[in-house]
Amino acid sequence: MDETPTALFNSYEQDFRHIILSISEKLEGSGKNQQGEQRKAALRKVEIELDEADDIVSQLEVEIQGIPQSVKPPYAARLKQAKADLTKYKKLSKDLHSQAARSDLLGSFKNGSSSATSDDPYGERSDRTRLLAGTETLDDGSRRIQASTSLALEAEEHGVDILRTLRGQREQIENSRNTLQAADTHIDRATGTIKGMIRQMYKQRIILSGIGVFFVVMVLFILYFKLVRK
């Protein structure tokens, strides 16, 4: 199995595109015409898929750090497009959630108005009360959505900080590894130099020993001729 950074990037990107296609089908395709509980279920499923897509984008950001600079630009462009698609469908999902909540409130208001017209002598005041209550509920829902969005953005910022820290640690490890490799190279060179010096020392020792033997033999030879064959 190929586990190079580019292969992993391609694999994660393929998973991301599959999820985005499913989200697009629910928000813009055939799922757009669903009503009631089916529509709500589809929107809940979209939220889950958006979370999965967000995780994959974070993984893409990790994998792109290991891609060589010579081939990195097209992958960076693909990552940018993936982020743009994710942002687009997050916004669309948020808008559709707001529309669904507003439709539920208006539907409840209409049903309440029908009952008040026939039975409640203070129907107008009751309708106004329901409208104010519905508006307050809608505002409360909007505030909750904004709070959730803020939490999501904060979590994303923390994730980016973590990725940045991991990238710095990875660079430090790579620098340490390069330093160790350079040290190994210098040690190998020093070892080779020392071995050469040792070989040279042995050669000199052999030469000096040979010269010493030669002089000893010559002295003995001279003494022999002077003392024995005198």
Short mmCIF file of C-alpha atoms in Angstrom, two decimals:
data_model
loop_
_atom_site.label_atom_id
_atom_site.label_comp_id
_atom_site.label_asym_id
_atom_site.label_seq_id
_atom_site.Cartn_x
_atom_site.Cartn_y
_atom_site.Cartn_z
CA MET A 1 0.00 0.00 0.00
CA ASP A 2 1.41 3.40 -0.99
CA GLU A 3 1.60 5.61 2.12
CA THR A 4 3.45 8.58 0.63
CA PRO A 5 2.06 12.04 1.53
CA THR A 6 0.64 12.53 -1.98
CA ALA A 7 -1.08 9.13 -1.96
CA LEU A 8 -2.61 9.77 1.46
CA PHE A 9 -3.69 13.25 0.36
CA ASN A 10 -5.42 11.79 -2.71
CA SER A 11 -7.16 9.15 -0.58
CA TYR A 12 -8.45 11.67 1.95
CA GLU A 13 -9.53 14.03 -0.83
CA GLN A 14 -11.51 11.23 -2.48
CA ASP A 15 -13.33 10.56 0.80
CA PHE A 16 -14.01 14.29 1.16
CA ARG A 17 -15.48 14.55 -2.34
CA HIS A 18 -17.73 11.55 -1.67
CA ILE A 19 -19.10 13.21 1.50
CA ILE A 20 -19.52 16.58 -0.24
CA LEU A 21 -21.47 14.88 -3.03
CA SER A 22 -23.80 13.33 -0.45
CA ILE A 23 -24.27 16.71 1.26
CA SER A 24 -24.96 18.44 -2.05
CA GLU A 25 -27.58 15.83 -2.92
CA LYS A 26 -29.41 16.45 0.37
CA LEU A 27 -29.22 20.26 0.26
CA GLU A 28 -29.46 21.03 -3.44
CA GLY A 29 -30.55 17.82 -5.18
CA SER A 30 -33.48 15.49 -4.69
CA GLY A 31 -33.45 16.00 -0.91
CA LYS A 32 -34.30 19.66 -1.39
CA ASN A 33 -37.95 18.78 -2.03
CA GLN A 34 -38.40 16.81 1.19
CA GLN A 35 -40.77 18.20 3.80
CA GLY A 36 -41.48 17.77 7.50
CA GLU A 37 -39.64 15.14 9.47
CA GLN A 38 -37.85 13.79 6.40
CA ARG A 39 -36.32 17.21 5.80
CA LYS A 40 -35.28 17.52 9.43
CA ALA A 41 -33.68 14.07 9.37
CA ALA A 42 -31.81 14.97 6.19
CA LEU A 43 -30.50 18.18 7.78
CA ARG A 44 -29.34 16.26 10.86
CA LYS A 45 -27.51 13.83 8.60
CA VAL A 46 -25.90 16.78 6.81
CA GLU A 47 -24.58 18.11 10.13
CA ILE A 48 -22.91 14.75 10.83
CA GLU A 49 -21.40 14.63 7.34
CA LEU A 50 -20.16 18.22 7.67
CA ASP A 51 -18.32 17.24 10.85
CA GLU A 52 -16.74 14.30 9.00
CA ALA A 53 -15.74 16.56 6.11
CA ASP A 54 -14.23 19.05 8.57
CA ASP A 55 -12.10 16.27 10.10
CA ILE A 56 -10.91 15.21 6.64
CA VAL A 57 -9.91 18.80 5.77
CA SER A 58 -7.85 18.92 8.97
CA GLN A 59 -6.15 15.69 7.89
CA LEU A 60 -5.48 17.15 4.45
CA GLU A 61 -3.76 20.10 6.14
CA VAL A 62 -1.52 17.64 7.98
CA GLU A 63 -0.64 15.57 4.90
CA ILE A 64 0.17 18.58 2.69
CA GLN A 65 3.01 19.52 5.06
CA GLY A 66 4.91 16.39 4.01
CA ILE A 67 4.54 16.96 0.25
CA PRO A 68 7.77 18.21 -1.44
CA GLN A 69 7.74 21.87 -2.49
CA SER A 70 8.36 20.92 -6.12
CA VAL A 71 4.93 19.27 -6.44
CA LYS A 72 3.08 21.07 -3.63
CA PRO A 73 1.28 23.96 -5.49
CA PRO A 74 -1.49 21.89 -7.16
CA TYR A 75 -2.21 20.08 -3.88
CA ALA A 76 -2.40 23.43 -2.08
CA ALA A 77 -4.94 24.62 -4.66
CA ARG A 78 -7.01 21.47 -4.15
CA LEU A 79 -6.93 21.95 -0.38
CA LYS A 80 -8.09 25.56 -0.81
CA GLN A 81 -10.99 24.40 -2.99
CA ALA A 82 -11.96 21.76 -0.41
CA LYS A 83 -12.06 24.44 2.30
CA ALA A 84 -14.19 26.68 0.07
CA ASP A 85 -16.66 23.85 -0.60
CA LEU A 86 -16.89 23.03 3.10
CA THR A 87 -17.53 26.67 4.01
CA LYS A 88 -20.19 26.92 1.28
CA TYR A 89 -22.17 23.93 2.51
CA LYS A 90 -21.80 24.91 6.17
CA LYS A 91 -23.42 28.26 5.36
CA LEU A 92 -26.11 26.65 3.23
CA SER A 93 -26.89 24.14 5.99
CA LYS A 94 -27.14 26.94 8.56
CA ASP A 95 -29.53 28.89 6.31
CA LEU A 96 -31.73 25.86 5.73
CA HIS A 97 -31.85 25.13 9.46
CA SER A 98 -33.03 28.70 10.05
CA GLN A 99 -35.65 28.36 7.31
CA ALA A 100 -36.92 25.10 8.78
CA ALA A 101 -37.20 26.63 12.24
CA ARG A 102 -39.03 29.65 10.83
CA SER A 103 -41.44 27.41 8.90
CA ASP A 104 -42.24 25.44 12.05
CA LEU A 105 -42.95 28.66 13.95
CA LEU A 106 -45.15 30.06 11.20
CA GLY A 107 -47.03 26.79 10.96
CA SER A 108 -47.66 26.78 14.70
CA PHE A 109 -48.76 30.42 14.50
CA LYS A 110 -51.26 29.71 11.71
CA ASN A 111 -52.77 26.77 13.58
CA GLY A 112 -53.08 28.86 16.71
CA SER A 113 -54.68 31.72 14.81
CA SER A 114 -57.40 29.45 13.42
CA SER A 115 -58.34 28.25 16.90
CA ALA A 116 -58.30 31.76 18.35
CA THR A 117 -60.57 33.13 15.63
CA SER A 118 -63.31 30.64 16.36
CA ASP A 119 -63.11 30.31 20.15
CA ASP A 120 -61.05 33.13 21.70
CA PRO A 121 -62.78 36.51 22.01
CA TYR A 122 -59.37 38.06 22.50
CA GLY A 123 -57.92 36.44 19.42
CA GLU A 124 -56.00 39.47 18.19
CA ARG A 125 -54.17 39.89 21.47
CA SER A 126 -53.53 36.15 21.64
CA ASP A 127 -52.16 36.17 18.10
CA ARG A 128 -49.82 39.02 18.99
CA THR A 129 -48.64 37.14 22.07
CA ARG A 130 -47.96 34.03 20.01
CA LEU A 131 -46.15 36.07 17.39
CA LEU A 132 -43.94 37.69 20.02
CA ALA A 133 -43.27 34.31 21.60
CA GLY A 134 -42.43 32.83 18.19
CA THR A 135 -40.12 35.72 17.40
CA GLU A 136 -38.39 35.28 20.76
CA THR A 137 -37.99 31.56 20.12
CA LEU A 138 -36.56 32.26 16.68
CA ASP A 139 -34.12 34.80 18.13
CA ASP A 140 -33.13 32.31 20.78
CA GLY A 141 -32.49 29.70 18.08
CA SER A 142 -30.41 32.20 16.13
CA ARG A 143 -28.35 32.97 19.23
CA ARG A 144 -27.76 29.27 19.82
CA ILE A 145 -26.65 28.82 16.22
CA GLN A 146 -24.28 31.78 16.57
CA ALA A 147 -22.90 30.34 19.81
CA SER A 148 -22.40 26.95 18.14
CA THR A 149 -20.67 28.65 15.21
CA SER A 150 -18.38 30.54 17.59
CA LEU A 151 -17.50 27.29 19.38
CA ALA A 152 -16.82 25.60 16.05
CA LEU A 153 -14.57 28.47 14.95
CA GLU A 154 -12.74 28.39 18.27
CA ALA A 155 -12.25 24.64 17.98
CA GLU A 156 -10.98 25.12 14.44
CA GLU A 157 -8.48 27.73 15.65
CA HIS A 158 -7.28 25.36 18.35
CA GLY A 159 -6.92 22.63 15.75
CA VAL A 160 -4.87 24.92 13.51
CA ASP A 161 -2.64 25.84 16.48
CA ILE A 162 -2.12 22.16 17.26
CA LEU A 163 -1.27 21.44 13.63
CA ARG A 164 1.14 24.38 13.60
CA THR A 165 2.82 23.06 16.76
CA LEU A 166 3.07 19.55 15.32
CA ARG A 167 4.56 20.98 12.13
CA GLY A 168 7.18 22.89 14.17
CA GLN A 169 8.04 19.74 16.12
CA ARG A 170 8.32 17.81 12.88
CA GLU A 171 10.70 20.40 11.46
CA GLN A 172 12.80 20.22 14.63
CA ILE A 173 12.98 16.43 14.35
CA GLU A 174 13.98 16.70 10.69
CA ASN A 175 16.67 19.26 11.55
CA SER A 176 17.97 17.01 14.32
CA ARG A 177 18.03 14.08 11.93
CA ASN A 178 19.95 16.14 9.34
CA THR A 179 22.42 17.20 12.05
CA LEU A 180 22.94 13.58 13.09
CA GLN A 181 23.47 12.56 9.48
CA ALA A 182 26.05 15.32 9.05
CA ALA A 183 27.77 14.21 12.28
CA ASP A 184 27.83 10.60 11.04
CA THR A 185 29.42 11.81 7.79
CA HIS A 186 32.12 13.75 9.69
CA ILE A 187 32.76 10.77 11.97
CA ASP A 188 33.14 8.48 8.94
CA ARG A 189 35.61 10.89 7.39
CA ALA A 190 37.57 11.21 10.64
CA THR A 191 37.63 7.43 11.01
CA GLY A 192 38.98 7.07 7.48
CA THR A 193 41.68 9.69 8.17
CA ILE A 194 42.74 7.96 11.40
CA LYS A 195 42.92 4.59 9.67
CA GLY A 196 45.09 6.13 6.94
CA MET A 197 47.41 7.60 9.56
CA ILE A 198 47.67 4.23 11.31
CA ARG A 199 48.54 2.50 8.03
CA GLN A 200 51.15 5.15 7.31
CA MET A 201 52.61 4.69 10.80
CA TYR A 202 52.93 0.93 10.26
CA LYS A 203 54.61 1.51 6.91
CA GLN A 204 57.13 3.89 8.48
CA ARG A 205 57.75 1.44 11.30
CA ILE A 206 58.45 -1.37 8.81
CA ILE A 207 60.77 0.88 6.81
CA LEU A 208 62.70 1.94 9.94
CA SER A 209 62.93 -1.67 11.10
CA GLY A 210 64.29 -2.66 7.71
CA ILE A 211 66.88 0.12 7.83
CA GLY A 212 67.91 -0.92 11.35
CA VAL A 213 68.32 -4.57 10.28
CA PHE A 214 70.32 -3.44 7.27
CA PHE A 215 72.76 -1.44 9.44
CA VAL A 216 73.12 -4.29 11.95
CA VAL A 217 73.93 -6.76 9.18
CA MET A 218 76.39 -4.32 7.66
CA VAL A 219 78.17 -3.80 11.01
CA LEU A 220 78.37 -7.55 11.59
CA PHE A 221 79.66 -8.03 8.10
CA ILE A 222 82.37 -5.42 8.61
CA LEU A 223 83.37 -6.89 11.97
CA TYR A 224 83.56 -10.31 10.45
CA PHE A 225 86.00 -9.22 7.80
CA LYS A 226 88.10 -7.20 10.23
CA LEU A 227 88.27 -9.69 13.08
CA VAL A 228 87.87 -13.13 11.59
CA ARG A 229 89.57 -12.76 8.23
CA LYS A 230 92.25 -10.36 9.30
#
